[in-house]
Amino acid sequence: MSDIETNLKQLFSKIDELKPAFIERLTKAVAIPSVSSDETLRPKVVEMANFLQNELKNLGADDISIKELGIQPPPVNDSNLKLPPIVLSKFGSDPNKKTILIYGHYDVQPALLEDGWNSDPFVLIEKDNKLIGRGSTDDKGPVMGWLNSLQAHKELNIPLPVNIVFCFEGMEESGSIGLDKLIQKEAKSYFNNVNSVCISDNYWLGTKKPVLTYGLRGCNYYQLIIKGPGADLHSGIFGGIIHEPMTDLIKVMSTLVDINGNILIPGVNEMVAPVTEKEDELYKDIEFDVNELNLASGSNTAIYQDKKNILMHRWRYPSLSLHGIEGAFSGAGAKTVIPSKVIGKFSIRTVPDMDSEKLTKLVTDFCNAKFKDLGSPNEFKAELIHDGAYWVSDPFNDEFTSAKLATKKVWGIEPDLTREGGSIPITLTFEQELGANVLLLPMGKGDDGAHSINEKLDVPNYIEGTKTLTAYLHYYGATK
Amino acid sequence: MSDIETNLKQLFSKIDELKPAFIERLTKAVAIPSVSSDETLRPKVVEMANFLQNELKNLGADDISIKELGIQPPPVNDSNLKLPPIVLSKFGSDPNKKTILIYGHYDVQPALLEDGWNSDPFVLIEKDNKLIGRGSTDDKGPVMGWLNSLQAHKELNIPLPVNIVFCFEGMEESGSIGLDKLIQKEAKSYFNNVNSVCISDNYWLGTKKPVLTYGLRGCNYYQLIIKGPGADLHSGIFGGIIHEPMTDLIKVMSTLVDINGNILIPGVNEMVAPVTEKEDELYKDIEFDVNELNLASGSNTAIYQDKKNILMHRWRYPSLSLHGIEGAFSGAGAKTVIPSKVIGKFSIRTVPDMDSEKLTKLVTDFCNAKFKDLGSPNEFKAELIHDGAYWVSDPFNDEFTSAKLATKKVWGIEPDLTREGGSIPITLTFEQELGANVLLLPMGKGDDGAHSINEKLDVPNYIEGTKTLTAYLHYYGATK
C-alpha cells in the first residue's frame, strides 16, 4: 500500500470516529444566523467570522488575516453598515508542496420558521439521516468539511499534502460585494504561489451520484425602459387617445424568445460554440432523466423530454427568461392605471463563445429596431444592468483527475462530469486573477433545498464528503 | 332679488367664511387611508364610514342608516373579509319638495410615497392654491362639498330647498361590490320618492371651463392567469428547459391591441353604435385641443391631433389598456426569477351598443385561441374580474338645465356638455332602478390626477364647487 493510501485509510477511520464532533461543529455554525441580506443580523455575520477565526486558530493555522472591506455601498438602510470581513488563513508554506486556495462562504440565505420550516432553521437537527438547518449545505457544511479534514490530519499528526490558503467570505448571498477587488489586490501577495482553487458551493445534479462541475453559464441582465406620459394615468380618461408605454413594451418583449425557449434575436445563437464529439460523449453516462426535472420544477412543463437535450439546454446553450415589469400594476385585483414608465426585465444565460459586449450590441440593436418598427412617440432605451461571464474548465486536467480518483475512492463510483446553468461569478475571477485552474467539488445533493425551506445536508454527504475533500488534497498533492 | 338669489348670496358668503373649516374637514377625511383594494387597510375604510356617520350626525341628519353588505366574495386572501358598509342618510322629508339622491364614495385608490408622491399621500397639504392628497378630488373632496353645503345652510338656518338622500359607498375603486343589489333592494323603501340623482365623481374636460357630463364609458376588466412550475424557479437552473409562464403571457398580451389603440379582438369594434349627425354637432362648440391633452398627459404622446377624434376616442369608442402583471418580478434592480404563476391584467372601456356578456365571450374565446396556438403545456385561464356598463343621458332635461344655471351663476360661464371616458357603473343602476334622471356634476379639473400620484383638488374648485352644488340644489328645487 502506498503512503497515500495508508494515510487515507487512517484519515477515513479518524473521520468516522470524529463524526459526533463534526456534527457538533456544524451545529455551532448553523446556530449563528449569519444572514448577509438582513442588516439587523449583520452582527451575527461578524460573529460567524469570529467563530471561524477561532476554529482556524485551534486547528493550528500558520496565519490568520481578517480583511475588512469598509462600508457597504447603497442601497442600505444604515449608511454606516460595515461589510463582513473576508477571513483569510494559511496552513503550511512548504515550497515543495502545491498550494490550494479553498473558497467558501460563511453567510446564509434568510430563513424564518413562518416561511414553512418544520423546525427552527437555526437549530441543526438530525432526522432520517439528514442534518436540517439553514446553511447546512449552503455553505457551512462544506466549509466545516474542510476544517474537519484539517482536524483529522492534526489528531493523527499526518502532514498536509498541500499548502492551504483559505478564503472565506460573508457576502456571497448578497452579491459578494468587495470580493473581486480583494482577489485582485491579494493575487500577488496573500494569494501568491496559489496553484489551484477548489470551491465546494454547488450540488450534485441529482441525489444518487456524485459529480464534479467543469462549467457555469454566465448571465447578462437587460432592461427595456419605455417612458410616455408624465405620470400614471386613468385608463378611462386616456385609454384610446395616447400611446401607452405598456402596449409598446409588451410588443417588444414578445419578440425576444419563443415559447420553446428559442432566442429570436438574430446572431445570438450563432455565437454559441458547436458541440464537439468529445463533449457529446460526456453526456452519455450522466445519471439524469426528465422525472428529476419535473420533480424539481413541480410540474410537467419540460420543453425537452430526453436527458441530453435537457442538460445541454441547461448547461451549454443560452436561455432567455422574461422576469417581469417594473412600474406597471403588479398587485392583486384590478387597477385601471395606464403606467407612465415601465421597465421590462429579462436576462440571457451565456455560454462559450458568447462575447458579452457583442451580445449586448445584438440585444440593444434588435430591441431598438423592434421599437422603431412600432412607430411609437414614447421614449425607449434598452440597456445592460449587469453581466457575469460564463466559465468552462478542462475536465481532464490534474484537478479534475485527482477529484475523480478521490470520488471513486470514497463513493466507489466515477463522478458525473456536470456543468451548471447558474452562475458563480467568483469562479472566473479566481481563474483569471490567480492564473489557476478552478475545481468545483460539490458536497450536497440536488434536493438539499439550498435557498429554500428545510435546507438539509445528508449525514453521509457530510462525512463521506469530508473524506472526499481529504482524498482530493492527497491525490492533487501527488500530481507533478 | 328673488328668494333663491337672496339665499344663494348669503350661502356663498357663508361658504367663503367657512373655507378654513371646509379644508379642515377634507384634511381629516384624507388622513384616513381608506384604500378598498388593500385588504389590510379594510379597517381604515370602515373608519372612514364611521367618520362620515359622525359628520352626518353633527349636521343634523334626520336619519342615518348603515347598511352592511356581508362577506367580500372571492378572489380575496381573507375569506372572512367584510365589505365596507353603505352609509345612507336623509335630510328632510317634505312631500312638497323634490328629493335628490346624492351619491359619492369614501374609498380611495392605493397610494404609496414610493410611487413618486412628493409628499405623504395621506396628509393633505395646501400648496400653490391646490389641496394635494389621495382622495382630494376622487371622491372625498366632492363628498365633503355636499357636507359643506349642508353646514352653510345649517349655520344660516336656511331650509334645504330639496329633500336629500345620501348614498355613500366604500368599494367604488374596487368594483362597487354589493351596491347594485342594495339599490335594487332600497329602490322602493329607503330610496322611495327619489326624483333625481346627482353624482359628483368625475372631472372637467380641461382646466379652464366647467362641464356637465351626460355620458360615460363602461369598463370590463379581465385577467389572464398562466400557471406553470410549482414554485418560482431560478433562471440559471431552469432557463431554457421549462416552458415559462411569462413567455406565454407576454405572447398572448401582445395580440390584444396595436400601439395606436386599435383593439385587435375580432367582433369588438363591430358592436359600436354608428355616430349620428346630431351627435356629431355636439362636438363643434366644446373647448378643447390637443395641447390640453398633452398638458394633462404630461407628454406629446397623443394618438390623434384633432379635437373631434380625441374626444370621440375618449368618449364614444372603446379602448383597451394593458395594466400590468401580478406574480412577476416588479421591483427595482435585477432578480433572476422564473415566476411560476403570472396574471396579466387588462381592461376594455365599453360604449353603446356593446353587450358585456358578448364582449366577454369574444375576449375569452380570442385569448383561449391565442394561447392554444402557442402549444404550451402551462395552464391558462382568461376571465372577467368585473364589468360596469356605459351610460348616456339627455343633456337638456331639468337636471342639466338647473345645473347649467348653477354653473353660470358661480363661474360666470356656460358649461360644456361632455361625456367621460371613464366609468361610474352605478350611474346606470340608479337610472334604471329608481327611474330617475342622473346628473353628473363634476367638481375637479382634468389635471387633478385622480388615480395617479400627487392627486389634487384646486382650492377654488373645492370652494366654488361647494357653491355650485349649493346653487344646483336651489335651482333644481324650484323646477316643476
XYZ file of N, CA and C in Angstrom, chain A residues 217 219 221 223 227-244 246-251 253-261 264 293 296-304 309-314 317-339 345 347 349 374-378 385-386 420-423 451, chain B residues 109-110 173 203 217 219 221 223 228-231 233-244 246-248 250-251 253-255 257-261 264 293 296-304 309-310 313-314 319-339 345 347 349 374-378 385-386 420-423 446 450-453:
552
model
N -22.855 28.710 -16.637
C -23.306 29.724 -17.589
C -23.080 31.115 -16.996
N -24.365 35.323 -17.117
C -25.684 35.953 -17.126
C -25.572 37.429 -17.507
N -27.948 40.630 -17.827
C -29.293 41.057 -17.404
C -29.615 42.401 -18.053
N -32.564 45.594 -19.296
C -33.863 46.221 -19.067
C -34.248 47.094 -20.260
N -40.903 55.184 -21.641
C -41.467 56.306 -20.911
C -42.409 57.082 -21.815
N -43.618 57.324 -21.326
C -44.572 58.095 -22.105
C -45.077 59.289 -21.318
N -46.286 59.189 -20.762
C -46.879 60.304 -20.016
C -46.017 60.725 -18.832
N -46.286 61.928 -18.331
C -45.529 62.459 -17.203
C -45.831 61.768 -15.893
N -46.977 61.119 -15.808
C -47.361 60.394 -14.591
C -48.328 59.288 -14.992
N -48.562 58.352 -14.067
C -49.544 57.309 -14.331
C -50.898 57.948 -14.617
N -51.640 57.385 -15.562
C -52.912 57.975 -15.971
C -54.067 57.008 -15.763
N -55.278 57.561 -15.771
C -56.511 56.797 -15.626
C -56.897 56.266 -17.010
N -57.125 54.952 -17.087
C -57.392 54.365 -18.398
C -58.745 54.773 -18.962
N -59.655 55.237 -18.089
C -60.938 55.721 -18.599
C -60.757 57.017 -19.364
N -59.924 57.881 -18.832
C -59.763 59.218 -19.401
C -58.786 59.219 -20.572
N -57.740 58.402 -20.484
C -56.688 58.455 -21.507
C -56.641 57.227 -22.415
N -57.415 56.194 -22.068
C -57.393 54.974 -22.878
C -57.950 55.236 -24.273
N -57.159 54.944 -25.302
C -57.603 55.115 -26.685
C -57.102 56.384 -27.327
N -56.524 57.307 -26.523
C -56.084 58.573 -27.131
C -54.604 58.878 -26.917
N -53.942 58.082 -26.085
C -52.477 58.258 -26.019
C -51.787 56.912 -26.258
N -50.544 56.994 -26.685
C -49.728 55.801 -26.895
C -49.274 55.283 -25.545
N -49.734 54.088 -25.177
C -49.451 53.564 -23.850
C -48.114 52.811 -23.829
N -47.033 50.534 -21.884
C -47.178 49.087 -21.677
C -47.412 48.352 -22.989
N -48.243 48.941 -23.861
C -48.518 48.296 -25.145
C -47.219 48.137 -25.930
N -46.422 49.209 -25.960
C -45.134 49.154 -26.663
C -44.230 48.080 -26.055
N -44.140 48.094 -24.721
C -43.219 47.174 -24.044
C -43.581 45.713 -24.298
N -44.881 45.424 -24.165
C -45.320 44.033 -24.364
C -45.014 43.587 -25.795
N -45.209 44.509 -26.762
C -44.890 44.177 -28.160
C -43.409 43.823 -28.301
N -41.201 42.975 -25.905
C -40.841 41.784 -25.112
C -41.302 40.491 -25.791
N -42.395 40.580 -26.543
C -42.937 39.368 -27.177
C -42.083 38.877 -28.338
N -41.113 39.697 -28.759
C -40.299 39.309 -29.924
C -38.975 38.649 -29.544
N -38.687 38.521 -28.233
C -37.348 38.113 -27.802
C -37.107 36.610 -27.807
N -38.161 35.858 -27.452
C -37.981 34.418 -27.261
C -39.284 33.718 -27.617
N -39.200 32.495 -28.151
C -40.462 31.789 -28.395
C -40.785 30.903 -27.201
N -41.969 30.308 -27.223
C -42.390 29.608 -26.003
C -41.585 28.329 -25.762
N -40.807 27.895 -26.763
C -39.931 26.746 -26.556
C -38.523 27.151 -26.141
N -38.382 28.410 -25.745
C -37.107 28.871 -25.219
C -36.087 29.256 -26.283
N -34.883 34.621 -30.175
C -35.238 35.096 -31.517
C -34.402 36.290 -31.967
N -36.248 16.401 -13.398
C -36.544 17.801 -13.719
C -37.968 18.152 -13.284
N -38.221 18.587 -9.644
C -37.599 19.845 -9.204
C -38.457 21.056 -9.565
N -39.110 21.028 -10.735
C -39.914 22.192 -11.144
C -41.325 22.124 -10.572
N -41.689 20.959 -10.051
C -43.037 20.814 -9.501
C -44.110 20.881 -10.566
N -43.794 20.403 -11.760
C -44.747 20.485 -12.874
C -44.301 19.581 -14.009
N -45.162 19.418 -14.993
C -44.778 18.699 -16.208
C -44.674 19.691 -17.357
N -43.775 20.634 -17.218
C -43.674 21.705 -18.214
C -42.311 21.707 -18.895
N -41.664 20.548 -18.911
C -40.343 20.448 -19.546
C -40.470 20.663 -21.049
N -39.529 21.406 -21.622
C -39.514 21.616 -23.065
C -38.975 20.361 -23.752
N -37.952 19.738 -23.155
C -37.348 18.536 -23.728
C -37.601 17.364 -22.793
N -30.868 16.612 -24.270
C -31.389 17.931 -24.599
C -31.647 18.772 -23.350
N -32.168 18.132 -22.312
C -32.411 18.878 -21.068
C -31.096 19.445 -20.539
N -30.088 18.567 -20.401
C -28.823 19.004 -19.798
C -28.095 20.003 -20.682
N -28.119 19.781 -21.994
C -27.431 20.720 -22.881
C -28.089 22.099 -22.850
N -29.410 22.106 -22.779
C -30.086 23.407 -22.740
C -30.003 24.065 -21.368
N -29.657 23.288 -20.364
C -29.425 23.878 -19.047
C -27.995 24.400 -18.941
N -26.211 25.727 -23.724
C -26.898 26.609 -24.665
C -27.397 27.827 -23.886
N -27.523 28.935 -24.554
C -28.031 30.116 -23.845
C -29.547 30.002 -23.632
N -30.058 30.757 -22.693
C -31.511 30.826 -22.499
C -31.884 32.276 -22.230
N -33.145 32.582 -22.500
C -33.626 33.950 -22.255
C -34.895 33.852 -21.420
N -34.891 34.497 -20.258
C -36.076 34.497 -19.384
C -36.605 35.912 -19.209
N -37.920 36.044 -19.312
C -38.589 37.326 -19.053
C -38.951 37.336 -17.566
N -38.351 38.236 -16.812
C -38.530 38.194 -15.364
C -39.717 39.004 -14.861
N -39.993 40.122 -15.515
C -41.103 40.920 -15.026
C -41.043 42.349 -15.529
N -41.914 43.171 -14.980
C -42.030 44.567 -15.403
C -42.094 45.450 -14.163
N -41.215 46.425 -14.111
C -41.224 47.409 -13.024
C -42.049 48.606 -13.484
N -42.903 49.118 -12.611
C -43.654 50.327 -12.943
C -45.084 50.071 -13.365
N -45.393 48.830 -13.759
C -46.779 48.504 -14.133
C -47.539 48.078 -12.876
N -48.834 47.899 -13.002
C -49.635 47.403 -11.878
C -49.214 45.964 -11.592
N -48.864 45.660 -10.338
C -48.398 44.308 -10.032
C -49.119 43.706 -8.836
N -50.104 44.416 -8.319
C -50.827 43.926 -7.154
C -51.942 42.960 -7.518
N -52.652 42.500 -6.484
C -53.818 41.655 -6.714
C -54.993 42.550 -7.116
N -56.020 41.951 -7.686
C -57.215 42.707 -8.021
C -57.081 43.513 -9.291
N -57.874 44.593 -9.365
C -57.996 45.345 -10.611
C -57.664 46.810 -10.373
N -56.737 47.352 -11.158
C -56.428 48.776 -11.070
C -56.390 49.313 -12.491
N -57.191 50.345 -12.750
C -57.342 50.848 -14.111
C -56.317 51.929 -14.416
N -55.056 51.545 -14.294
C -53.986 52.513 -14.480
C -53.339 52.338 -15.852
N -52.945 53.462 -16.443
C -52.032 53.429 -17.586
C -50.670 53.816 -17.034
N -49.773 52.835 -16.848
C -48.471 53.168 -16.262
C -47.702 54.092 -17.201
N -37.838 43.543 -17.686
C -36.571 42.924 -17.273
C -36.434 41.536 -17.900
N -33.163 38.385 -18.857
C -31.737 38.061 -18.840
C -31.449 36.937 -19.802
N -28.797 33.814 -20.248
C -27.723 32.988 -19.698
C -26.742 32.728 -20.827
N -42.437 49.955 -34.369
C -43.764 50.245 -33.821
C -44.220 51.647 -34.223
N -43.279 52.565 -34.357
C -43.631 53.950 -34.689
C -44.272 54.685 -33.525
N -43.872 54.332 -32.312
C -44.462 54.982 -31.135
C -43.677 56.250 -30.761
N -44.386 57.289 -30.303
C -43.689 58.509 -29.882
C -43.096 58.413 -28.473
N -43.311 57.292 -27.785
C -42.750 57.156 -26.443
C -41.224 57.051 -26.509
N -28.022 45.758 -17.401
C -27.922 46.102 -15.969
C -26.608 45.543 -15.414
N -26.350 44.286 -15.635
C -25.048 43.732 -15.247
C -24.774 42.468 -16.044
N -23.212 23.730 -14.711
C -24.360 24.295 -14.001
C -24.992 25.352 -14.887
N -26.311 25.473 -14.792
C -26.989 26.505 -15.572
C -26.812 27.883 -14.981
N -26.585 27.911 -13.660
C -26.448 29.177 -12.948
C -25.021 29.688 -12.980
N -24.788 30.753 -12.228
C -23.511 31.446 -12.262
C -22.891 31.489 -10.865
N -31.647 27.324 -1.195
C -32.230 28.644 -0.924
C -33.687 28.522 -0.493
N -58.144 55.134 -4.191
C -57.149 54.322 -4.872
C -55.945 54.108 -3.955
N -55.152 53.051 -4.204
C -53.922 52.872 -3.424
C -52.974 54.052 -3.634
N -63.748 52.036 -5.845
C -62.481 51.786 -6.546
C -62.209 50.293 -6.714
N -64.718 64.779 -13.696
C -63.851 65.961 -13.791
C -64.188 66.818 -14.991
N -68.255 55.914 -20.457
C -67.942 54.589 -20.986
C -68.068 53.565 -19.867
N -66.711 49.662 -18.317
C -65.390 49.044 -18.200
C -65.507 47.559 -17.884
N -63.095 44.479 -16.985
C -61.712 44.236 -16.554
C -61.432 42.735 -16.590
N -58.542 39.275 -16.562
C -57.213 38.778 -16.214
C -56.930 37.478 -16.940
N -47.462 27.541 -14.296
C -46.548 26.501 -14.758
C -45.949 25.733 -13.597
N -44.689 26.040 -13.244
C -43.997 25.308 -12.175
C -44.716 25.435 -10.829
N -44.333 24.533 -9.890
C -44.957 24.534 -8.571
C -44.539 25.705 -7.708
N -43.409 26.290 -8.002
C -42.917 27.452 -7.252
C -42.030 28.275 -8.179
N -38.858 29.703 -9.843
C -37.621 28.962 -10.086
C -36.476 29.900 -10.421
N -35.248 29.354 -10.308
C -34.020 30.080 -10.604
C -33.771 29.981 -12.107
N -33.581 31.139 -12.753
C -33.455 31.108 -14.216
C -32.141 30.487 -14.672
N -31.158 30.392 -13.779
C -29.916 29.724 -14.157
C -30.137 28.236 -14.306
N -30.906 27.685 -13.398
C -31.092 26.229 -13.369
C -32.191 25.778 -14.329
N -33.223 26.585 -14.477
C -34.375 26.143 -15.270
C -34.556 26.892 -16.591
N -33.780 27.967 -16.793
C -33.915 28.742 -18.029
C -33.533 27.923 -19.245
N -34.441 27.793 -20.197
C -34.160 27.045 -21.421
C -34.695 25.635 -21.428
N -35.147 25.138 -20.263
C -35.613 23.746 -20.241
C -37.051 23.576 -19.771
N -37.664 24.659 -19.287
C -39.102 24.550 -18.999
C -39.852 25.690 -19.707
N -41.122 25.454 -19.939
C -41.972 26.458 -20.565
C -42.300 27.519 -19.526
N -41.844 28.737 -19.757
C -42.005 29.792 -18.755
C -43.337 30.519 -18.930
N -44.288 33.402 -18.085
C -44.158 34.793 -18.540
C -44.071 34.887 -20.068
N -43.332 33.971 -20.669
C -43.200 33.996 -22.132
C -44.578 33.824 -22.779
N -45.347 32.861 -22.276
C -46.691 32.635 -22.809
C -47.556 33.889 -22.642
N -46.791 37.089 -22.170
C -46.401 38.248 -22.991
C -46.868 38.028 -24.434
N -46.759 36.784 -24.915
C -47.214 36.500 -26.285
C -48.713 36.794 -26.422
N -50.686 38.624 -24.445
C -50.987 40.047 -24.219
C -50.631 40.904 -25.431
N -49.624 40.483 -26.190
C -49.171 41.296 -27.326
C -50.144 41.262 -28.501
N -51.146 40.380 -28.436
C -52.067 40.243 -29.578
C -53.360 41.039 -29.406
N -54.045 44.481 -28.686
C -54.246 45.872 -29.121
C -52.996 46.320 -29.873
N -53.164 47.202 -30.862
C -51.966 47.714 -31.517
C -51.539 49.019 -30.846
N -50.386 49.527 -31.235
C -49.853 50.670 -30.488
C -50.651 51.952 -30.742
N -51.541 51.943 -31.744
C -52.418 53.097 -31.968
C -53.765 52.935 -31.283
N -53.842 51.966 -30.375
C -55.048 51.803 -29.590
C -56.155 51.028 -30.276
N -57.640 44.552 -31.345
C -57.408 43.531 -32.377
C -58.262 42.285 -32.190
N -54.720 68.001 -23.925
C -54.450 66.582 -23.708
C -52.978 66.379 -23.364
N -52.311 67.473 -19.910
C -52.852 66.530 -18.930
C -52.027 65.255 -18.864
N -51.546 64.791 -20.013
C -50.774 63.535 -20.007
C -49.306 63.796 -19.675
N -48.930 65.065 -19.705
C -47.531 65.397 -19.423
C -46.575 64.888 -20.477
N -47.049 64.855 -21.730
C -46.224 64.292 -22.809
C -46.811 64.669 -24.158
N -46.064 64.376 -25.213
C -46.590 64.545 -26.570
C -46.821 63.169 -27.178
N -47.689 62.412 -26.554
C -47.889 61.031 -26.989
C -49.315 60.792 -27.459
N -49.995 61.867 -27.899
C -51.370 61.737 -28.364
C -51.428 60.928 -29.656
N -52.428 60.049 -29.740
C -52.614 59.273 -30.979
C -53.252 60.153 -32.041
N -54.227 61.011 -31.651
C -54.920 61.904 -32.585
C -54.573 63.352 -32.247
N -61.502 63.784 -33.021
C -61.001 62.420 -32.893
C -60.562 62.104 -31.471
N -59.931 63.085 -30.842
C -59.501 62.865 -29.452
C -60.719 62.598 -28.573
N -62.639 59.337 -29.363
C -61.941 58.128 -28.916
C -61.839 58.061 -27.394
N -62.057 59.164 -26.751
C -62.104 59.138 -25.293
C -63.502 58.745 -24.809
N -61.737 51.350 -25.836
C -60.273 51.313 -25.774
C -59.847 50.100 -24.958
N -58.610 49.673 -25.147
C -58.068 48.538 -24.397
C -56.716 48.934 -23.825
N -56.587 48.828 -22.494
C -55.310 49.167 -21.836
C -54.744 47.953 -21.121
N -53.424 47.750 -21.271
C -52.712 46.693 -20.547
C -52.196 47.315 -19.249
N -52.683 46.811 -18.111
C -52.369 47.479 -16.842
C -51.119 46.950 -16.157
N -50.881 45.641 -16.276
C -49.705 45.105 -15.587
C -49.791 43.612 -15.422
N -48.853 43.088 -14.629
C -48.740 41.650 -14.414
C -48.536 41.383 -12.937
N -49.375 40.528 -12.380
C -49.238 40.113 -10.981
C -48.429 38.812 -10.936
N -47.498 38.711 -10.010
C -46.749 37.468 -9.828
C -45.371 37.477 -10.454
N -45.130 38.426 -11.368
C -43.798 38.539 -11.964
C -42.936 39.445 -11.095
N -41.648 39.509 -11.408
C -40.751 40.422 -10.689
C -41.162 41.854 -11.016
N -41.389 42.682 -9.996
C -41.846 44.045 -10.261
C -41.010 45.077 -9.511
N -39.970 44.638 -8.833
C -39.149 45.562 -8.066
C -38.098 46.250 -8.920
N -37.286 47.083 -8.256
C -36.169 47.720 -8.939
C -35.027 46.711 -9.023
N -34.065 46.985 -9.887
C -32.891 46.134 -9.971
C -33.119 44.856 -10.747
N -32.339 43.834 -10.417
C -32.321 42.607 -11.206
C -32.576 41.404 -10.324
N -33.538 40.584 -10.680
C -33.802 39.341 -9.954
C -33.960 38.245 -10.988
N -33.182 37.178 -10.855
C -33.171 36.137 -11.886
C -34.205 35.056 -11.589
N -35.445 35.481 -11.535
C -36.524 34.557 -11.187
C -37.310 34.152 -12.433
N -37.751 32.899 -12.454
C -38.773 32.480 -13.415
C -40.069 32.394 -12.624
N -40.969 33.381 -12.797
C -42.202 33.352 -11.999
C -43.043 32.128 -12.372
N -53.174 41.680 -16.535
C -54.400 42.450 -16.318
C -54.625 43.434 -17.467
N -58.058 45.931 -19.413
C -59.481 46.256 -19.400
C -59.891 46.890 -20.711
N -62.662 49.607 -22.213
C -63.690 50.629 -21.962
C -64.791 50.420 -22.997
N -50.164 28.691 -29.125
C -48.784 28.631 -28.644
C -48.335 27.186 -28.448
N -49.281 26.318 -28.059
C -48.929 24.924 -27.794
C -48.147 24.737 -26.504
N -48.406 25.581 -25.520
C -47.691 25.491 -24.240
C -48.394 24.527 -23.291
N -47.624 23.763 -22.499
C -48.242 22.851 -21.523
C -48.685 23.553 -20.243
N -48.417 24.857 -20.117
C -48.846 25.562 -18.912
C -50.369 25.680 -18.865
N -62.853 40.014 -14.395
C -62.811 40.311 -12.957
C -64.072 41.087 -12.574
N -64.372 42.149 -13.327
C -65.639 42.839 -13.088
C -66.022 43.642 -14.322
N -67.608 61.160 -20.613
C -66.358 60.777 -19.961
C -65.882 59.465 -20.541
N -64.577 59.335 -20.560
C -64.007 58.067 -20.987
C -64.076 57.018 -19.901
N -64.108 57.501 -18.655
C -64.136 56.595 -17.520
C -65.519 56.065 -17.218
N -65.604 55.295 -16.155
C -66.835 54.594 -15.824
C -67.306 54.966 -14.435
N -59.523 68.559 -15.042
C -58.975 67.464 -15.838
C -57.558 67.068 -15.468
N -56.610 61.901 -10.674
C -57.465 61.109 -9.794
C -56.844 59.779 -9.358
N -56.318 59.002 -10.298
C -55.789 57.680 -9.928
C -54.266 57.681 -9.963
N -53.693 58.845 -9.929
C -52.260 58.969 -10.129
C -51.570 59.480 -8.867
N -50.276 59.776 -9.004
C -49.542 60.350 -7.873
C -49.875 61.836 -7.749
